[in-house]
Amino acid sequence: LVEQLSFAHLAELIAIENTTQAVPFQEKKWASNCALIFGNERNGIDQEVLNRCHQVVQIPMAPSNISSLNVGVAAAIIFS
């Protein structure tokens, strides 16, 4: 995937991931030309890919033993 990110100058790359520097998706000012990158439930997004992103956005979750969402559910929340 890292090699495929060469188009980064054409769009704002936004990772949807729970990290310490992530901002809640509700606070994000969304550009019309952005590309969203979703990780999988188990491993999330590779650090090398995160380093290429312009911003990291998270879906805030209530405290629980669940630390991730299914990618389809995450996408539905972001696109709603």
PDB file of C-alpha atoms in Angstrom:
ATOM      1  CA  LEU A   1       0.000   0.000   0.000  1.00  0.00           C
ATOM      2  CA  VAL A   2       2.826   2.408   0.768  1.00  0.00           C
ATOM      3  CA  GLU A   3       3.952   2.346  -2.866  1.00  0.00           C
ATOM      4  CA  GLN A   4       0.391   3.102  -3.982  1.00  0.00           C
ATOM      5  CA  LEU A   5       0.286   6.287  -1.908  1.00  0.00           C
ATOM      6  CA  SER A   6       2.255   8.190  -4.536  1.00  0.00           C
ATOM      7  CA  PHE A   7      -0.961  10.047  -5.418  1.00  0.00           C
ATOM      8  CA  ALA A   8      -0.847  11.707  -1.979  1.00  0.00           C
ATOM      9  CA  HIS A   9      -0.290  15.121  -3.523  1.00  0.00           C
ATOM     10  CA  LEU A  10      -3.712  14.838  -5.205  1.00  0.00           C
ATOM     11  CA  ALA A  11      -5.718  14.241  -2.039  1.00  0.00           C
ATOM     12  CA  GLU A  12      -5.532  14.572   1.712  1.00  0.00           C
ATOM     13  CA  LEU A  13      -4.754  11.102   3.093  1.00  0.00           C
ATOM     14  CA  ILE A  14      -6.728  10.423   6.253  1.00  0.00           C
ATOM     15  CA  ALA A  15      -6.237   7.319   8.360  1.00  0.00           C
ATOM     16  CA  ILE A  16      -9.183   6.075  10.403  1.00  0.00           C
ATOM     17  CA  GLU A  17      -7.391   4.624  13.410  1.00  0.00           C
ATOM     18  CA  ASN A  18      -7.317   4.865  17.201  1.00  0.00           C
ATOM     19  CA  THR A  19      -3.989   6.474  18.073  1.00  0.00           C
ATOM     20  CA  THR A  20      -2.897   8.970  20.707  1.00  0.00           C
ATOM     21  CA  GLN A  21      -2.633  11.772  18.114  1.00  0.00           C
ATOM     22  CA  ALA A  22      -5.968  11.030  16.410  1.00  0.00           C
ATOM     23  CA  VAL A  23      -8.753  13.603  16.462  1.00  0.00           C
ATOM     24  CA  PRO A  24     -12.413  12.598  16.805  1.00  0.00           C
ATOM     25  CA  PHE A  25     -14.025  12.316  13.379  1.00  0.00           C
ATOM     26  CA  GLN A  26     -16.763  14.763  14.403  1.00  0.00           C
ATOM     27  CA  GLU A  27     -14.123  17.506  14.792  1.00  0.00           C
ATOM     28  CA  LYS A  28     -12.476  16.889  11.412  1.00  0.00           C
ATOM     29  CA  LYS A  29     -12.935  19.556   8.762  1.00  0.00           C
ATOM     30  CA  TRP A  30     -13.403  17.281   5.753  1.00  0.00           C
ATOM     31  CA  ALA A  31     -11.919  18.328   2.418  1.00  0.00           C
ATOM     32  CA  SER A  32     -13.679  17.400  -0.797  1.00  0.00           C
ATOM     33  CA  ASN A  33     -10.543  15.707  -2.118  1.00  0.00           C
ATOM     34  CA  CYS A  34      -9.600  13.218   0.566  1.00  0.00           C
ATOM     35  CA  ALA A  35      -8.766   9.538   0.570  1.00  0.00           C
ATOM     36  CA  LEU A  36      -9.682   7.494   3.627  1.00  0.00           C
ATOM     37  CA  ILE A  37      -7.574   4.561   4.770  1.00  0.00           C
ATOM     38  CA  PHE A  38      -9.176   1.960   7.024  1.00  0.00           C
ATOM     39  CA  GLY A  39      -7.239  -0.793   8.764  1.00  0.00           C
ATOM     40  CA  ASN A  40      -8.383  -4.239   9.731  1.00  0.00           C
ATOM     41  CA  GLU A  41      -9.748  -5.123  13.165  1.00  0.00           C
ATOM     42  CA  ARG A  42      -6.767  -7.119  14.340  1.00  0.00           C
ATOM     43  CA  ASN A  43      -3.722  -5.159  13.128  1.00  0.00           C
ATOM     44  CA  GLY A  44      -5.043  -1.723  12.262  1.00  0.00           C
ATOM     45  CA  ILE A  45      -3.041   0.398   9.811  1.00  0.00           C
ATOM     46  CA  ASP A  46       0.674  -0.236   9.373  1.00  0.00           C
ATOM     47  CA  GLN A  47       2.872   2.432  10.964  1.00  0.00           C
ATOM     48  CA  GLU A  48       4.586   3.151   7.632  1.00  0.00           C
ATOM     49  CA  VAL A  49       1.205   3.935   6.084  1.00  0.00           C
ATOM     50  CA  LEU A  50       0.200   6.065   9.094  1.00  0.00           C
ATOM     51  CA  ASN A  51       3.403   8.062   8.642  1.00  0.00           C
ATOM     52  CA  ARG A  52       2.337   8.933   5.080  1.00  0.00           C
ATOM     53  CA  CYS A  53      -1.098  10.183   6.113  1.00  0.00           C
ATOM     54  CA  HIS A  54      -1.825  13.860   6.554  1.00  0.00           C
ATOM     55  CA  GLN A  55      -4.071  13.235   9.542  1.00  0.00           C
ATOM     56  CA  VAL A  56      -5.358  10.434  11.753  1.00  0.00           C
ATOM     57  CA  VAL A  57      -9.022  10.463  12.720  1.00  0.00           C
ATOM     58  CA  GLN A  58     -10.697   8.183  15.232  1.00  0.00           C
ATOM     59  CA  ILE A  59     -14.190   7.058  16.102  1.00  0.00           C
ATOM     60  CA  PRO A  60     -14.540   7.729  19.827  1.00  0.00           C
ATOM     61  CA  MET A  61     -15.773   4.685  21.731  1.00  0.00           C
ATOM     62  CA  ALA A  62     -17.141   4.276  25.234  1.00  0.00           C
ATOM     63  CA  PRO A  63     -14.736   2.582  27.628  1.00  0.00           C
ATOM     64  CA  SER A  64     -15.046  -1.188  27.248  1.00  0.00           C
ATOM     65  CA  ASN A  65     -13.020  -4.255  26.389  1.00  0.00           C
ATOM     66  CA  ILE A  66     -13.728  -3.618  22.681  1.00  0.00           C
ATOM     67  CA  SER A  67     -10.922  -1.640  21.063  1.00  0.00           C
ATOM     68  CA  SER A  68     -11.864  -1.813  17.375  1.00  0.00           C
ATOM     69  CA  LEU A  69     -14.795  -1.887  14.983  1.00  0.00           C
ATOM     70  CA  ASN A  70     -15.476  -3.967  11.910  1.00  0.00           C
ATOM     71  CA  VAL A  71     -14.262  -1.980   8.881  1.00  0.00           C
ATOM     72  CA  GLY A  72     -17.777  -1.925   7.400  1.00  0.00           C
ATOM     73  CA  VAL A  73     -19.219  -0.508  10.607  1.00  0.00           C
ATOM     74  CA  ALA A  74     -16.386   2.029  10.870  1.00  0.00           C
ATOM     75  CA  ALA A  75     -16.969   3.148   7.275  1.00  0.00           C
ATOM     76  CA  ALA A  76     -20.729   3.464   7.859  1.00  0.00           C
ATOM     77  CA  ILE A  77     -20.100   5.695  10.887  1.00  0.00           C
ATOM     78  CA  ILE A  78     -17.607   7.905   9.052  1.00  0.00           C
ATOM     79  CA  PHE A  79     -19.794   8.248   5.936  1.00  0.00           C
ATOM     80  CA  SER A  80     -23.026   8.917   7.851  1.00  0.00           C
TER      81      SER A  80
END
